[in-house]
């Protein structure tokens, strides 16, 4: 068993079928023609989705998985495999479509970098995605999250992140110590994308996210002190209307008022 990349392989057929159905609905809803699967591993999900009417590109870092994946390409002309670190992958070199679907079972340590790579944008450049990630992470990045993470702000700008269903540890081999969840990312319509400054929002998040458990008032004192110490010309935001709130408790309208 290859576990040097901390893989937990999903083996539960019923869960795999549910994920396939979630992907299929997204494909049908947006008439998607191309799909990228991140980290197919032992092709458990790949052999389900390869039946769908789309071109599929699998991005796999672990070359030891070749004996699992290679046989599939002989029988499915719509399947292509590229061995590379997904964070170094430039999809423009292989897939010329501007919009496509991204799916995959993402290890905890690389979930945030992958979602940032594909969905950190002011526009919906892809048709969305379906991912299996750690439940705790999923609960903090969905559109309705009561406590919002840095990542939640970034990817919910142009996409809506929805919690689909939970996946228990026993569905994997080896079983992880935590519960997982399937999330769906759907592109927002232009009218639904916030009009606030994305650049200012990122600047604000960079300043305040290290102190997300403190009130904005308490955080602002630290931010101001650090700026003075560095003698920098950092942008300072007016947090007073929401001084008693924490960063993770804000909503779009409140964020807009702070950074405008």
Tab-separated table of C-alpha atoms in Angstrom:
chain	number	residue	atom	x	y	z
A	1	UNK	CA	0.000	0.000	0.000
A	2	UNK	CA	1.370	3.387	-0.999
A	3	UNK	CA	0.834	5.849	1.826
A	4	UNK	CA	3.820	8.151	1.575
A	5	UNK	CA	1.474	10.924	0.408
A	6	UNK	CA	-0.849	10.271	3.383
A	7	UNK	CA	-3.573	8.883	1.129
A	8	UNK	CA	-6.760	7.424	2.504
A	9	UNK	CA	-8.344	5.527	-0.361
A	10	UNK	CA	-12.121	5.668	-0.630
A	11	UNK	CA	-13.413	2.114	-1.093
A	12	UNK	CA	-17.129	2.288	-0.231
A	13	UNK	CA	-19.008	1.688	-3.489
A	14	UNK	CA	-22.233	3.363	-2.325
A	15	UNK	CA	-20.341	6.541	-1.390
A	16	UNK	CA	-18.477	6.477	-4.705
A	17	UNK	CA	-21.786	6.222	-6.545
A	18	UNK	CA	-23.170	9.197	-4.614
A	19	UNK	CA	-20.129	11.258	-5.535
A	20	UNK	CA	-20.500	10.230	-9.174
A	21	UNK	CA	-24.155	11.296	-9.099
A	22	UNK	CA	-23.194	14.660	-7.599
A	23	UNK	CA	-20.634	15.177	-10.371
A	24	UNK	CA	-23.091	14.048	-13.026
A	25	UNK	CA	-25.718	16.558	-11.891
A	26	UNK	CA	-23.179	19.357	-12.123
A	27	UNK	CA	-22.137	18.204	-15.596
A	28	UNK	CA	-25.745	18.130	-16.768
A	29	UNK	CA	-26.642	21.433	-15.140
A	30	UNK	CA	-23.839	23.347	-16.862
A	31	UNK	CA	-23.343	21.145	-19.956
A	32	UNK	CA	-19.745	20.454	-18.961
A	33	UNK	CA	-17.546	18.716	-21.551
A	34	UNK	CA	-14.188	18.475	-19.728
A	35	UNK	CA	-13.223	17.364	-16.238
A	36	UNK	CA	-9.998	17.261	-14.210
A	37	UNK	CA	-9.664	14.681	-11.441
A	38	UNK	CA	-7.050	15.533	-8.823
A	39	UNK	CA	-5.255	12.564	-7.267
A	40	UNK	CA	-7.182	9.597	-8.698
A	41	UNK	CA	-5.007	7.148	-6.711
A	42	UNK	CA	-6.309	3.621	-7.267
A	43	UNK	CA	-8.982	4.844	-9.705
A	44	UNK	CA	-11.956	3.981	-7.457
A	45	UNK	CA	-13.752	7.186	-8.432
A	46	UNK	CA	-12.155	7.338	-11.881
A	47	UNK	CA	-13.761	4.087	-13.028
A	48	UNK	CA	-17.140	5.532	-12.013
A	49	UNK	CA	-16.850	8.914	-13.697
A	50	UNK	CA	-15.127	7.599	-16.823
A	51	UNK	CA	-18.573	6.397	-17.854
A	52	UNK	CA	-19.782	10.000	-18.049
A	53	UNK	CA	-19.863	11.798	-21.443
A	54	UNK	CA	-16.873	14.070	-20.786
A	55	UNK	CA	-13.159	14.225	-21.510
A	56	UNK	CA	-11.265	13.425	-18.288
A	57	UNK	CA	-7.749	14.408	-17.336
A	58	UNK	CA	-6.320	12.764	-14.204
A	59	UNK	CA	-3.526	14.610	-12.389
A	60	UNK	CA	-1.596	12.179	-10.160
A	61	UNK	CA	1.648	12.862	-8.286
A	62	UNK	CA	2.280	9.284	-7.184
A	63	UNK	CA	3.783	7.431	-10.174
A	64	UNK	CA	3.388	4.096	-8.330
A	65	UNK	CA	-0.312	4.369	-9.164
A	66	UNK	CA	0.417	3.844	-12.848
A	67	UNK	CA	-0.379	0.128	-12.759
A	68	UNK	CA	-3.840	1.013	-11.441
A	69	UNK	CA	-4.531	3.822	-13.893
A	70	UNK	CA	-2.806	2.823	-17.135
A	71	UNK	CA	-5.146	-0.109	-17.958
A	72	UNK	CA	-8.123	2.255	-17.859
A	73	UNK	CA	-6.777	4.388	-20.693
A	74	UNK	CA	-6.706	1.351	-22.983
A	75	UNK	CA	-10.444	0.917	-22.706
A	76	UNK	CA	-11.571	4.527	-22.357
A	77	UNK	CA	-10.449	6.985	-25.015
A	78	UNK	CA	-11.897	9.894	-23.026
A	79	UNK	CA	-9.416	9.318	-20.185
A	80	UNK	CA	-5.959	10.912	-20.043
A	81	UNK	CA	-3.358	10.755	-17.251
A	82	UNK	CA	-0.726	13.326	-16.354
A	83	UNK	CA	1.833	12.555	-13.614
A	84	UNK	CA	2.724	15.774	-11.847
A	85	UNK	CA	2.253	17.724	-8.642
A	86	UNK	CA	-1.138	19.376	-9.171
A	87	UNK	CA	0.135	22.632	-7.646
A	88	UNK	CA	2.692	22.862	-10.458
A	89	UNK	CA	0.210	21.876	-13.138
A	90	UNK	CA	-0.784	24.405	-15.803
A	91	UNK	CA	-4.027	23.157	-17.279
A	92	UNK	CA	-3.766	25.621	-20.188
A	93	UNK	CA	-0.993	23.499	-21.651
A	94	UNK	CA	-3.271	20.484	-21.991
A	95	UNK	CA	-6.872	21.599	-21.768
A	96	UNK	CA	-7.808	24.549	-23.938
A	97	UNK	CA	-11.310	24.969	-22.613
A	98	UNK	CA	-11.591	28.043	-20.401
A	99	UNK	CA	-14.180	26.413	-18.177
A	100	UNK	CA	-14.163	22.881	-16.867
A	101	UNK	CA	-14.995	20.855	-13.764
A	102	UNK	CA	-12.491	19.910	-11.038
A	103	UNK	CA	-13.064	16.877	-8.764
A	104	UNK	CA	-11.094	14.779	-6.319
A	105	UNK	CA	-10.452	13.235	-2.919
A	106	UNK	CA	-8.177	15.827	-1.307
A	107	UNK	CA	-5.811	15.012	1.580
A	108	UNK	CA	-6.123	17.443	4.477
A	109	UNK	CA	-2.628	18.896	4.130
A	110	UNK	CA	-3.178	19.997	0.542
A	111	UNK	CA	-6.900	20.866	0.491
A	112	UNK	CA	-6.452	24.611	0.886
A	113	UNK	CA	-3.641	24.990	-1.709
A	114	UNK	CA	-5.615	23.039	-4.325
A	115	UNK	CA	-8.853	24.958	-3.791
A	116	UNK	CA	-6.910	28.207	-3.927
A	117	UNK	CA	-5.194	27.181	-7.137
A	118	UNK	CA	-8.417	26.512	-9.010
A	119	UNK	CA	-11.020	28.747	-7.351
A	120	UNK	CA	-9.262	31.856	-5.990
A	121	UNK	CA	-10.746	34.274	-8.491
A	122	UNK	CA	-13.014	37.273	-8.986
A	123	UNK	CA	-14.735	35.417	-11.825
A	124	UNK	CA	-16.077	31.889	-12.209
A	125	UNK	CA	-13.416	30.597	-14.606
A	126	UNK	CA	-14.438	26.963	-14.108
A	127	UNK	CA	-17.792	25.240	-13.995
A	128	UNK	CA	-17.217	24.356	-10.361
A	129	UNK	CA	-16.107	21.223	-8.582
A	130	UNK	CA	-16.919	18.266	-6.334
A	131	UNK	CA	-14.462	17.359	-3.585
A	132	UNK	CA	-14.114	14.904	-0.738
A	133	UNK	CA	-12.407	16.742	2.125
A	134	UNK	CA	-12.209	16.716	5.911
A	135	UNK	CA	-15.606	17.539	7.456
A	136	UNK	CA	-14.187	20.191	9.778
A	137	UNK	CA	-12.743	22.060	6.799
A	138	UNK	CA	-15.971	21.700	4.817
A	139	UNK	CA	-18.040	23.216	7.615
A	140	UNK	CA	-15.865	26.346	7.614
A	141	UNK	CA	-15.870	27.004	3.872
A	142	UNK	CA	-19.494	26.378	2.861
A	143	UNK	CA	-21.514	29.443	1.883
A	144	UNK	CA	-23.667	29.241	5.025
A	145	UNK	CA	-20.786	28.696	7.471
A	146	UNK	CA	-21.492	30.475	10.788
A	147	UNK	CA	-17.729	30.629	11.375
A	148	UNK	CA	-15.873	31.463	8.201
A	149	UNK	CA	-12.287	30.610	7.373
A	150	UNK	CA	-9.908	32.653	5.211
A	151	UNK	CA	-10.487	30.137	2.415
A	152	UNK	CA	-14.249	30.523	2.694
A	153	UNK	CA	-14.046	34.213	1.810
A	154	UNK	CA	-11.739	33.576	-1.149
A	155	UNK	CA	-13.630	30.834	-2.952
A	156	UNK	CA	-17.187	31.894	-2.115
A	157	UNK	CA	-16.551	35.165	-3.903
A	158	UNK	CA	-17.180	33.713	-7.363
A	159	UNK	CA	-18.489	30.270	-6.330
A	160	UNK	CA	-21.104	28.936	-3.975
A	161	UNK	CA	-19.808	26.102	-1.782
A	162	UNK	CA	-22.437	23.610	-0.613
A	163	UNK	CA	-22.179	20.750	1.884
A	164	UNK	CA	-23.534	17.617	0.181
A	165	UNK	CA	-23.111	14.750	2.670
A	166	UNK	CA	-20.787	13.274	5.303
A	167	UNK	CA	-18.507	10.273	4.757
A	168	UNK	CA	-17.511	8.079	7.752
A	169	UNK	CA	-13.924	6.865	8.347
A	170	UNK	CA	-14.923	3.238	7.642
A	171	UNK	CA	-15.495	4.172	3.988
A	172	UNK	CA	-11.703	4.478	3.531
A	173	UNK	CA	-8.670	2.220	3.559
A	174	UNK	CA	-6.839	2.942	5.749
A	175	UNK	CA	-9.597	4.694	7.721
A	176	UNK	CA	-8.730	8.265	8.757
A	177	UNK	CA	-9.247	9.462	12.308
A	178	UNK	CA	-11.804	12.052	11.232
A	179	UNK	CA	-15.089	12.217	9.347
A	180	UNK	CA	-14.987	13.511	5.784
A	181	UNK	CA	-17.523	15.357	3.657
A	182	UNK	CA	-18.389	15.906	0.021
A	183	UNK	CA	-18.746	19.524	-1.078
A	184	UNK	CA	-19.968	21.006	-4.346
A	185	UNK	CA	-18.750	24.273	-5.847
A	186	UNK	CA	-21.068	25.970	-8.318
A	187	UNK	CA	-20.262	29.116	-10.317
A	188	UNK	CA	-22.183	32.207	-9.271
A	189	UNK	CA	-24.041	34.306	-11.786
A	190	UNK	CA	-22.370	37.649	-12.442
A	191	UNK	CA	-25.107	39.475	-10.543
A	192	UNK	CA	-24.495	37.303	-7.468
A	193	UNK	CA	-20.746	37.960	-7.268
A	194	UNK	CA	-20.059	40.577	-4.542
A	195	UNK	CA	-19.164	44.016	-5.862
A	196	UNK	CA	-16.667	44.692	-3.092
A	197	UNK	CA	-12.947	44.989	-3.864
A	198	UNK	CA	-11.374	41.531	-3.930
A	199	UNK	CA	-7.908	43.038	-3.528
A	200	UNK	CA	-8.933	45.028	-0.455
A	201	UNK	CA	-10.658	41.984	0.998
A	202	UNK	CA	-7.511	39.879	0.679
A	203	UNK	CA	-5.460	42.667	2.283
A	204	UNK	CA	-7.929	42.862	5.172
A	205	UNK	CA	-7.943	39.080	5.594
A	206	UNK	CA	-4.143	38.994	5.609
A	207	UNK	CA	-4.125	41.554	8.411
A	208	UNK	CA	-6.893	40.160	10.591
A	209	UNK	CA	-7.120	36.400	9.971
A	210	UNK	CA	-4.207	35.585	12.352
A	211	UNK	CA	-6.447	36.922	15.145
A	212	UNK	CA	-9.795	35.544	13.996
A	213	UNK	CA	-10.780	34.462	17.515
A	214	UNK	CA	-10.366	37.981	18.847
A	215	UNK	CA	-12.834	40.797	18.298
A	216	UNK	CA	-12.025	43.157	15.461
A	217	UNK	CA	-11.343	45.857	18.048
A	218	UNK	CA	-8.746	43.736	19.828
A	219	UNK	CA	-7.287	42.634	16.516
A	220	UNK	CA	-7.038	46.203	15.221
A	221	UNK	CA	-4.768	47.148	18.119
A	222	UNK	CA	-2.372	44.346	17.198
A	223	UNK	CA	-2.520	45.213	13.493
A	224	UNK	CA	-1.801	48.893	14.205
A	225	UNK	CA	1.050	48.048	16.560
A	226	UNK	CA	2.690	45.750	14.014
A	227	UNK	CA	2.324	48.336	11.251
A	228	UNK	CA	3.964	50.974	13.441
A	229	UNK	CA	6.770	48.604	14.366
A	230	UNK	CA	7.440	47.877	10.691
A	231	UNK	CA	7.009	51.567	9.835
A	232	UNK	CA	4.886	50.450	6.914
A	233	UNK	CA	2.194	52.188	4.880
A	234	UNK	CA	-0.299	49.362	5.253
A	235	UNK	CA	-3.930	50.094	4.484
A	236	UNK	CA	-5.852	50.543	7.729
A	237	UNK	CA	-9.544	49.705	7.693
A	238	UNK	CA	-12.396	51.183	9.716
A	239	UNK	CA	-13.662	48.282	11.824
A	240	UNK	CA	-15.521	50.418	14.403
A	241	UNK	CA	-19.094	49.686	13.190
A	242	UNK	CA	-18.366	45.992	13.848
A	243	UNK	CA	-15.731	46.307	16.563
A	244	UNK	CA	-17.312	43.686	18.826
A	245	UNK	CA	-17.560	41.064	16.085
A	246	UNK	CA	-14.941	38.525	15.124
A	247	UNK	CA	-13.673	38.159	11.566
A	248	UNK	CA	-15.243	34.719	11.214
A	249	UNK	CA	-18.666	36.196	12.080
A	250	UNK	CA	-18.834	38.832	9.328
A	251	UNK	CA	-21.046	38.647	6.239
A	252	UNK	CA	-20.522	40.135	2.771
A	253	UNK	CA	-22.364	43.384	3.492
A	254	UNK	CA	-20.305	43.976	6.640
A	255	UNK	CA	-17.076	43.124	4.888
A	256	UNK	CA	-17.951	45.588	2.147
A	257	UNK	CA	-18.504	48.420	4.617
A	258	UNK	CA	-15.177	47.747	6.319
A	259	UNK	CA	-12.978	47.625	3.237
A	260	UNK	CA	-14.719	50.272	1.088
